[in-house]
XYZ file of C-alpha atoms in Angstrom:
587
model
C -29.791 -43.314 -17.304
C -29.665 -45.061 -13.502
C -26.794 -43.335 -11.658
C -27.026 -40.242 -13.976
C -26.276 -37.196 -12.597
C -29.601 -33.901 -13.072
C -28.908 -31.032 -12.020
C -31.965 -28.652 -11.149
C -32.512 -25.712 -14.412
C -31.469 -23.116 -11.625
C -28.650 -24.488 -10.747
C -27.149 -25.534 -14.149
C -27.947 -21.429 -14.694
C -25.451 -20.139 -11.836
C -23.417 -22.803 -12.724
C -23.145 -21.563 -16.908
C -22.584 -17.820 -15.201
C -19.956 -18.271 -13.346
C -18.171 -20.287 -15.815
C -18.843 -17.570 -17.262
C -18.248 -14.982 -15.015
C -14.765 -17.002 -15.309
C -13.946 -16.828 -18.661
C -14.876 -13.713 -19.663
C -13.586 -11.221 -17.215
C -10.061 -12.063 -16.759
C -9.921 -12.333 -21.560
C -11.313 -9.330 -21.639
C -9.009 -7.607 -18.374
C -5.986 -9.067 -20.607
C -6.714 -7.867 -24.387
C -7.817 -4.616 -22.075
C -11.594 -4.819 -23.514
C -14.222 -4.358 -21.026
C -16.624 -7.277 -20.076
C -19.146 -5.272 -20.930
C -19.193 -6.684 -24.302
C -17.291 -10.140 -23.171
C -20.941 -10.664 -21.452
C -23.339 -9.600 -23.691
C -21.451 -12.273 -26.157
C -21.112 -14.287 -23.902
C -25.679 -13.623 -24.246
C -26.015 -13.930 -27.516
C -24.165 -17.506 -27.183
C -25.885 -19.277 -24.119
C -29.115 -17.379 -24.916
C -32.148 -19.708 -26.846
C -30.927 -18.308 -29.814
C -27.821 -18.766 -30.043
C -26.400 -22.367 -28.222
C -29.835 -23.324 -26.748
C -31.756 -23.243 -30.184
C -29.910 -27.069 -30.555
C -31.060 -27.650 -26.926
C -33.743 -30.185 -28.578
C -31.706 -31.834 -31.507
C -28.368 -32.336 -28.573
C -29.398 -32.251 -25.049
C -26.004 -32.452 -23.380
C -26.161 -28.674 -24.425
C -28.646 -28.404 -22.115
C -25.377 -27.818 -19.531
C -23.918 -25.153 -21.264
C -26.632 -23.051 -22.236
C -30.063 -21.080 -20.435
C -31.958 -22.752 -19.209
C -34.887 -20.535 -18.279
C -33.501 -17.228 -19.454
C -37.012 -15.621 -17.204
C -35.371 -16.946 -14.439
C -32.794 -15.004 -14.070
C -34.691 -11.203 -14.257
C -35.359 -10.598 -11.144
C -30.571 -10.952 -10.730
C -30.943 -9.324 -13.844
C -32.166 -6.391 -11.630
C -31.126 -6.209 -8.836
C -27.711 -5.544 -10.896
C -29.714 -2.913 -12.642
C -30.041 -1.582 -9.257
C -26.863 -2.042 -7.572
C -24.746 -0.561 -10.868
C -27.180 3.080 -10.320
C -26.231 2.412 -6.279
C -22.352 2.835 -7.757
C -23.185 5.198 -10.197
C -23.656 8.127 -6.957
C -21.540 6.162 -5.156
C -18.941 8.014 -7.611
C -21.555 11.193 -7.561
C -20.498 13.491 -5.007
C -21.670 17.317 -3.973
C -17.767 18.192 -4.219
C -17.127 16.433 -7.886
C -20.388 18.036 -9.529
C -19.440 21.310 -7.978
C -15.588 21.501 -9.153
C -16.952 20.424 -12.586
C -20.333 22.960 -13.060
C -19.623 24.889 -15.751
C -18.860 21.560 -18.323
C -21.090 19.043 -16.675
C -24.188 20.661 -16.836
C -23.131 23.657 -20.408
C -21.701 20.822 -22.186
C -22.920 17.378 -20.514
C -26.864 19.517 -20.249
C -26.993 20.833 -23.787
C -25.628 17.288 -25.220
C -27.872 15.413 -23.901
C -31.270 17.790 -24.449
C -29.823 18.222 -28.169
C -29.544 15.047 -28.764
C -32.343 13.454 -27.781
C -34.068 16.193 -28.856
C -33.659 15.372 -32.357
C -34.073 11.531 -32.270
C -37.384 12.530 -31.219
C -38.155 14.654 -33.958
C -36.999 11.275 -35.907
C -38.810 8.861 -34.266
C -41.817 11.150 -35.027
C -41.787 11.275 -37.352
C -41.436 7.503 -38.199
C -44.387 7.195 -36.411
C -43.332 6.021 -33.297
C -45.879 8.045 -30.550
C -44.758 11.281 -28.369
C -44.396 9.145 -25.251
C -42.476 6.424 -26.943
C -40.675 8.676 -28.711
C -39.659 10.827 -26.016
C -38.985 7.099 -23.733
C -36.178 5.958 -26.764
C -34.666 9.176 -27.517
C -33.080 10.267 -24.045
C -32.533 6.730 -23.921
C -30.629 6.736 -27.285
C -28.952 10.039 -26.119
C -27.093 8.647 -23.020
C -23.204 6.747 -24.199
C -21.147 4.448 -22.308
C -19.669 5.213 -19.385
C -18.185 2.078 -18.327
C -16.322 2.719 -22.108
C -15.680 5.457 -22.837
C -13.972 6.518 -19.809
C -11.831 3.713 -20.483
C -10.612 3.561 -23.291
C -9.499 7.757 -22.944
C -8.856 8.112 -19.581
C -10.253 11.405 -17.164
C -6.397 13.728 -18.281
C -6.315 13.926 -22.552
C -9.160 17.071 -23.975
C -10.897 14.441 -25.385
C -11.038 12.796 -22.262
C -13.151 15.755 -19.561
C -14.944 15.909 -22.155
C -16.214 12.971 -22.276
C -16.506 13.015 -18.812
C -17.950 16.521 -18.619
C -20.527 15.179 -20.540
C -20.943 11.629 -18.557
C -20.956 13.443 -15.883
C -24.595 15.119 -16.370
C -25.626 12.207 -17.940
C -25.130 10.452 -15.459
C -26.519 12.355 -12.840
C -30.024 12.899 -15.698
C -30.236 9.331 -15.039
C -32.311 9.570 -11.642
C -35.493 12.194 -13.133
C -34.972 10.109 -16.280
C -35.861 7.303 -14.634
C -37.676 9.907 -12.857
C -39.800 11.193 -15.577
C -40.888 8.140 -17.005
C -41.875 6.171 -14.108
C -44.791 9.040 -13.871
C -45.379 8.815 -17.025
C -47.288 5.214 -16.868
C -51.111 5.634 -15.723
C -50.916 8.465 -19.135
C -48.988 4.731 -21.244
C -52.299 3.431 -19.956
C -55.238 5.920 -19.574
C -54.254 8.248 -21.596
C -54.888 10.909 -19.269
C -52.461 14.034 -17.244
C -53.705 12.235 -13.395
C -52.810 9.208 -13.094
C -49.352 11.267 -13.960
C -49.459 14.399 -11.553
C -50.202 12.565 -8.816
C -47.092 9.630 -9.224
C -44.833 13.465 -10.004
C -45.835 14.609 -6.274
C -45.671 10.928 -4.699
C -42.124 10.745 -6.437
C -40.760 13.638 -5.478
C -42.583 14.047 -1.485
C -40.480 10.580 -1.498
C -37.442 11.727 -2.513
C -37.108 14.809 -0.385
C -37.634 11.952 2.305
C -35.362 9.772 1.749
C -32.625 12.931 1.128
C -33.668 13.905 4.696
C -33.946 10.196 6.641
C -30.754 9.063 4.405
C -28.751 12.399 5.397
C -29.233 12.735 9.031
C -29.515 8.830 10.071
C -27.356 7.299 7.346
C -24.115 7.898 8.767
C -24.810 7.060 12.613
C -26.498 3.815 11.237
C -22.199 3.064 9.273
C -20.360 4.894 11.865
C -22.421 1.391 14.053
C -21.294 -0.684 11.999
C -17.908 0.323 11.368
C -17.273 0.210 15.195
C -17.852 -3.888 14.999
C -15.253 -4.122 12.796
C -16.848 -6.586 10.642
C -17.130 -6.672 7.138
C -20.628 -8.813 6.599
C -22.516 -6.225 9.002
C -21.043 -3.675 6.870
C -22.318 -5.961 3.698
C -25.531 -6.494 5.976
C -26.009 -2.718 6.486
C -24.621 -1.075 2.264
C -27.097 -4.037 1.045
C -29.983 -3.219 3.189
C -30.055 0.857 2.643
C -29.941 -0.656 -1.389
C -32.983 -2.204 -1.195
C -34.848 -0.519 1.081
C -34.652 3.446 -0.720
C -35.500 0.629 -4.455
C -38.548 -0.398 -2.242
C -39.887 2.934 -1.340
C -39.358 4.818 -4.702
C -41.387 0.947 -6.800
C -43.809 1.779 -3.481
C -45.223 5.495 -4.969
C -45.155 4.229 -8.882
C -41.153 5.458 -10.000
C -38.685 2.684 -10.369
C -36.313 0.937 -7.488
C -33.089 1.903 -9.522
C -33.912 5.962 -8.940
C -33.876 4.820 -5.093
C -31.008 2.638 -5.833
C -28.688 5.618 -7.216
C -30.211 8.457 -4.283
C -28.559 6.411 -1.614
C -26.264 6.383 -3.593
C -25.758 9.646 -2.981
C -25.975 10.431 0.060
C -23.770 7.816 0.883
C -21.314 9.652 -1.537
C -21.058 12.698 1.333
C -19.927 10.604 4.234
C -16.443 9.354 5.292
C -17.830 5.534 4.299
C -18.775 5.706 0.881
C -15.238 4.233 0.113
C -16.017 1.028 2.216
C -19.659 0.525 0.698
C -17.911 1.528 -2.284
C -15.105 -2.085 -2.146
C -17.312 -4.399 -0.311
C -20.025 -4.219 -2.245
C -17.864 -4.164 -5.591
C -17.893 -7.449 -6.657
C -21.584 -8.590 -6.057
C -22.221 -5.457 -8.267
C -20.060 -6.606 -10.870
C -21.790 -10.330 -11.014
C -24.799 -9.122 -11.028
C -23.640 -6.372 -14.580
C -22.688 -9.272 -15.443
C -26.120 -12.133 -15.458
C -28.473 -8.581 -16.607
C -26.205 -8.993 -20.000
C -26.233 -11.405 -19.903
C -30.107 -11.685 -20.288
C -29.786 -8.595 -23.080
C -27.355 -11.109 -24.938
C -30.211 -13.893 -24.645
C -32.602 -11.164 -26.265
C -30.571 -10.811 -29.166
C -31.990 -13.268 -31.675
C -30.287 -13.634 -34.967
C -32.632 -14.036 -37.380
C -34.128 -10.692 -36.601
C -31.136 -9.010 -37.362
C -30.481 -11.125 -40.892
C -34.348 -10.498 -41.564
C -34.242 -6.795 -40.330
C -30.103 -6.547 -41.429
C -31.107 -3.683 -43.770
C -33.329 -1.495 -40.953
C -31.293 -2.060 -38.094
C -27.567 -1.716 -39.939
C -29.421 2.213 -41.187
C -30.325 2.444 -37.431
C -27.450 2.262 -36.097
C -26.112 4.177 -38.476
C -28.183 7.246 -37.855
C -27.606 7.639 -34.691
C -24.700 7.248 -34.309
C -23.850 9.777 -36.838
C -26.455 12.380 -35.590
C -25.026 11.955 -31.512
C -21.463 12.336 -33.277
C -22.152 15.656 -35.671
C -24.097 17.168 -32.082
C -21.209 16.811 -30.094
C -18.465 17.310 -31.774
C -20.502 20.728 -32.422
C -20.516 22.129 -29.014
C -17.339 21.923 -28.684
C -15.819 22.989 -31.366
C -18.585 25.438 -30.331
C -16.796 25.611 -26.651
C -13.263 26.819 -28.323
C -12.464 22.643 -28.665
C -10.399 22.183 -31.150
C -11.579 20.361 -33.758
C -9.119 17.244 -33.456
C -10.382 16.594 -30.301
C -14.167 18.018 -31.548
C -13.778 14.738 -33.478
C -12.843 12.490 -31.295
C -14.519 12.879 -28.653
C -17.952 13.612 -30.754
C -17.321 9.783 -32.261
C -16.129 8.235 -29.215
C -18.906 9.449 -27.848
C -21.855 7.913 -30.390
C -23.042 4.981 -29.376
C -25.200 4.344 -26.774
C -24.776 2.864 -23.612
C -25.388 0.180 -21.034
C -26.950 2.550 -19.219
C -29.525 2.679 -22.252
C -30.550 -0.444 -21.963
C -31.708 0.058 -18.865
C -34.584 3.179 -19.615
C -34.736 0.598 -23.053
C -36.112 -1.444 -19.099
C -38.020 1.248 -17.697
C -39.453 2.544 -20.711
C -40.594 -0.795 -21.813
C -41.653 -1.033 -18.121
C -44.158 1.713 -18.147
C -45.809 0.104 -21.215
C -44.470 3.724 -23.594
C -42.730 1.268 -25.949
C -43.417 -2.541 -27.133
C -41.916 -5.317 -26.848
C -40.774 -5.764 -30.146
C -39.693 -1.871 -30.156
C -38.151 -2.468 -27.212
C -35.470 -5.736 -28.605
C -34.832 -3.742 -31.277
C -33.344 -0.808 -30.042
C -31.402 -3.531 -27.312
C -30.158 -5.334 -30.420
C -28.845 -1.746 -31.940
C -27.814 -0.747 -28.320
C -26.397 -4.058 -28.324
C -24.263 -3.491 -31.382
C -23.443 -0.174 -30.247
C -21.435 -0.904 -27.442
C -19.854 -3.967 -29.430
C -18.645 -1.249 -31.467
C -17.132 1.189 -29.079
C -13.630 0.231 -29.713
C -13.662 0.607 -33.626
C -15.352 4.275 -33.037
C -11.966 4.721 -30.554
C -9.750 4.666 -33.142
C -11.573 5.461 -36.115
C -12.301 8.749 -34.363
C -8.669 8.912 -34.284
C -7.377 8.828 -37.351
C -9.922 11.310 -38.675
C -9.016 13.248 -36.055
C -5.267 13.440 -36.744
C -6.687 13.588 -40.070
C -7.676 17.070 -39.650
C -5.516 18.216 -37.573
C -2.397 16.620 -38.248
C 0.120 15.354 -35.836
C 3.458 17.488 -35.310
C 6.654 15.948 -37.842
C 8.718 13.997 -35.986
C 11.813 15.866 -35.815
C 15.192 15.182 -38.420
C 18.277 13.861 -37.453
C 19.393 14.133 -34.003
C 22.658 16.221 -34.116
C 23.016 18.115 -30.922
C 24.827 17.129 -28.496
C 23.565 13.804 -26.651
C 20.290 13.236 -24.532
C 18.510 11.029 -23.352
C 15.007 9.504 -24.493
C 11.704 9.113 -21.429
C 9.318 6.888 -24.220
C 5.844 7.388 -22.328
C 4.867 11.311 -21.338
C 2.783 10.364 -18.290
C 2.751 12.046 -14.913
C 5.548 9.510 -14.222
C 7.384 10.997 -16.988
C 6.469 14.740 -16.573
C 8.035 14.025 -13.120
C 11.458 12.264 -14.511
C 11.523 15.160 -17.500
C 11.786 17.951 -14.622
C 14.687 16.388 -12.477
C 16.958 15.868 -15.221
C 16.098 20.174 -16.081
C 16.899 20.498 -12.510
C 20.567 18.903 -13.231
C 21.026 20.575 -16.106
C 20.588 16.711 -18.409
C 19.288 17.770 -21.659
C 15.949 15.503 -22.898
C 13.777 13.944 -25.336
C 10.236 12.840 -24.810
C 8.091 10.591 -27.401
C 4.730 9.799 -26.825
C 2.132 8.680 -29.503
C -0.447 10.696 -27.054
C -0.537 13.923 -30.182
C -2.747 15.652 -27.054
C -0.799 14.715 -24.653
C 2.345 15.461 -26.317
C 0.714 19.008 -27.804
C -0.740 20.002 -23.209
C 3.344 18.933 -22.806
C 4.992 22.159 -25.642
C 2.106 24.194 -24.694
C 3.922 23.277 -20.277
C 7.460 24.054 -22.077
C 8.906 20.756 -22.364
C 10.961 19.093 -25.482
C 8.337 16.333 -26.369
C 7.916 15.128 -29.910
C 5.144 12.479 -30.898
C 5.984 8.815 -32.196
C 5.566 5.321 -31.775
C 8.959 4.312 -29.789
C 8.053 1.205 -31.065
C 9.858 1.628 -34.442
C 13.036 2.084 -34.733
C 13.285 4.504 -37.434
C 11.756 7.027 -35.384
C 14.345 6.258 -32.585
C 17.393 6.329 -34.330
C 15.954 9.803 -35.461
C 15.796 10.742 -31.920
C 19.436 9.933 -31.711
C 20.090 7.403 -29.859
C 22.978 5.780 -31.173
C 24.678 8.739 -29.065
C 21.203 8.885 -25.753
C 23.436 8.586 -22.272
C 19.829 6.675 -21.919
C 16.147 5.715 -22.107
C 13.588 5.387 -20.228
C 10.282 3.840 -20.465
C 7.111 5.258 -18.452
C 4.400 3.180 -19.967
C 2.358 1.495 -17.267
C 1.973 -1.386 -20.311
C 4.585 -4.683 -18.809
C 4.460 -6.548 -22.694
C 5.217 -3.830 -24.611
C 7.349 -2.854 -22.165
C 9.523 -6.279 -22.097
C 8.909 -6.550 -26.291
C 10.937 -3.035 -26.224
C 13.224 -3.907 -23.952
C 14.778 -6.736 -25.837
C 14.745 -5.218 -29.214
C 16.128 -1.864 -27.192
C 19.724 -4.162 -25.464
C 19.520 -6.546 -28.712
C 20.520 -3.339 -31.388
C 22.127 -2.094 -28.203
C 24.359 -3.349 -25.662
C 25.844 -1.181 -23.523
C 22.699 1.084 -23.323
C 21.258 1.987 -19.806
C 17.741 1.217 -20.269
C 16.229 2.306 -16.284
C 12.308 1.285 -16.686
C 9.210 1.171 -14.197
C 8.201 -1.976 -13.624
C 3.839 -2.389 -11.377
C 5.558 -4.657 -9.250
C 8.465 -7.206 -7.785
C 8.036 -9.799 -9.912
C 7.409 -7.647 -13.170
C 10.678 -5.667 -12.904
C 12.050 -9.563 -13.022
C 10.222 -10.274 -16.472
C 12.232 -6.686 -17.668
C 15.363 -7.587 -15.936
C 15.622 -10.931 -18.006
C 14.788 -9.028 -20.694
C 18.187 -6.491 -20.712
C 16.715 -3.079 -18.514
C 19.612 -2.134 -16.946
C 17.489 -1.025 -13.776
C 13.693 -1.842 -13.537
C 12.193 -0.171 -11.161
C 8.614 -1.584 -9.132
C 6.380 0.823 -8.102
C 5.270 -0.789 -5.019
C 8.438 -1.431 -3.457
C 9.298 2.514 -4.278
C 6.258 3.146 -2.372
C 6.570 0.877 0.791
C 10.217 2.148 1.006
C 9.272 6.289 1.019
C 7.239 5.016 2.890
C 9.586 3.811 5.143
C 11.990 6.914 4.997
C 9.052 9.179 6.484
C 8.551 7.143 9.289
C 11.852 7.349 11.084
C 12.134 10.296 9.932
C 9.641 11.243 11.915
C 10.547 9.339 14.743
C 13.243 11.463 15.012
C 15.927 8.978 13.198
C 18.499 10.986 11.669
C 18.358 11.463 7.946
C 21.884 10.863 6.848
C 21.328 7.019 8.468
C 17.454 6.838 6.941
C 19.009 7.883 3.194
C 21.425 5.494 4.010
C 19.471 2.359 4.829
C 16.650 3.181 2.435
C 19.379 2.582 -0.465
C 20.811 -0.470 0.789
C 17.491 -1.717 0.961
C 16.580 -1.021 -2.375
C 20.053 -2.339 -3.372
C 19.138 -5.719 -1.369
C 15.660 -6.165 -2.918
C 17.384 -5.407 -6.167
C 19.793 -8.036 -5.596
C 17.231 -11.005 -4.790
C 14.501 -9.792 -8.578
C 17.898 -9.442 -10.485
C 17.769 -13.716 -9.201
C 14.680 -14.163 -9.879
C 13.371 -14.023 -6.302
C 9.801 -13.817 -4.714
C 10.103 -11.072 -2.891
C 7.628 -11.911 -0.313
C 8.710 -15.214 0.540
C 11.963 -14.885 0.213
C 14.037 -15.411 4.103
C 14.861 -11.562 5.148
C 18.439 -10.619 3.790
C 20.464 -9.490 6.774
C 21.778 -6.012 6.397
C 25.372 -5.015 7.160
C 24.081 -2.365 9.745
C 22.650 -5.116 11.251
C 26.189 -7.524 10.987
C 28.782 -4.371 11.751
C 25.736 -4.034 15.262
């Protein structure tokens, strides 16, 4: 048709991917869910087994589906390479040394026992031993991106998960190395090619470590002196791609070289800059990889093999949960912590997909087998948030949480809602000035740790009015909310102000904009973290420059009052005309 605009398949696919990223990342960030799940679901939707199957019937769908799935494979492989590179950047040798007992004790046992049991089970079901080994190692991995996002690293569950996940991240190198080295065995059935791949690969790894140790600091120092972000980015990508090509040249997976490059850069002073400058590329390229995973999921295949897939998902989750839970109990963890961590770590990982791809490219497993376990992995990743909630519920039943205290009848006391690092600091200051308080948090691990450290804390959901009533809110001199959840803080502030018009409500805010919303909701004081850090920096600078402490403190308080007034009036600190201080006027 004359005048019709026709896009090339590559450009059309690029628009679909960029549009998907523009939707998935902000929406899932808003819902506090990792984009990993979103990209898999988008791939399922726009792939050949989703809307793509209707293209011939509805031609307009070409504009919102992937027309050339094979054309995305190089970009997906680049996403995997950058993911392993960033994992290497996070695995500094100093960090590993500090956690060496948990990482190389608990972490190693969890991976090796889970992989061995899975390998035995798969071998008994007819899988050849090389393929069973690759599948066992792949399925034994757990999701770093999802697990640490859900649990953090400060709670007992988070620390246990971090130890196991760190070892798994380290183990990716030997796992990929091993699978690549076994490729000749899969092709010829003999060990000669395996030994050749092993010694050549080992030699290349040693060469990369030696050359990188001396060359990388000098390379990045030269790039840094130019003060050119473009040159710094070019140097970073050169190192990643060069190391990947070097390992690929001797028959190993390119991602082995990428991870080694990350480890080497992590030991230099430039690792923070490299991580920041490559993060956007990694996120987008990883999104492409996850979209290709979603595109490989055939809904018809899931429906046809529904019970087989369900049995595989339940079997993998159950085996890993039991192994992890028992290991944690053996090492002295509480029953609740062991149960919650075991269930949380049960699902496979995004790196499982990488290992499956490596096993498939090494001909250790057939493409159909790889697709089946990709589906199992994708389902496991999708339900990980549900597993986290299930683990928390079961853990609380196994190890009941402390009951709420009876109705408060003693002296009035401040109520601290949320007892992380900010809540603890406030409690310390209240104690220093002999002001009674009680802290409340909905995380039983935080409450237990606080009690063990001597704080007056209790478990409960502060959103419920009856819970705060039992803590004596009617007589409380103040309520302090420290949680880093803007929407919840606004809702609770509004609710408390309606119920207690004269109650002082002091709320932590992320920035001046959030503080303004809290003032509108009824907060007595909303303290933006960004503003306070700037004032503290100003105080330190002035004192170090020789200004007397008294005038500095007075000016800081004055400036804080000016900013508070601007925020309360709904102003924008970044674009508000500069206020003249009384000190300036006096001069």
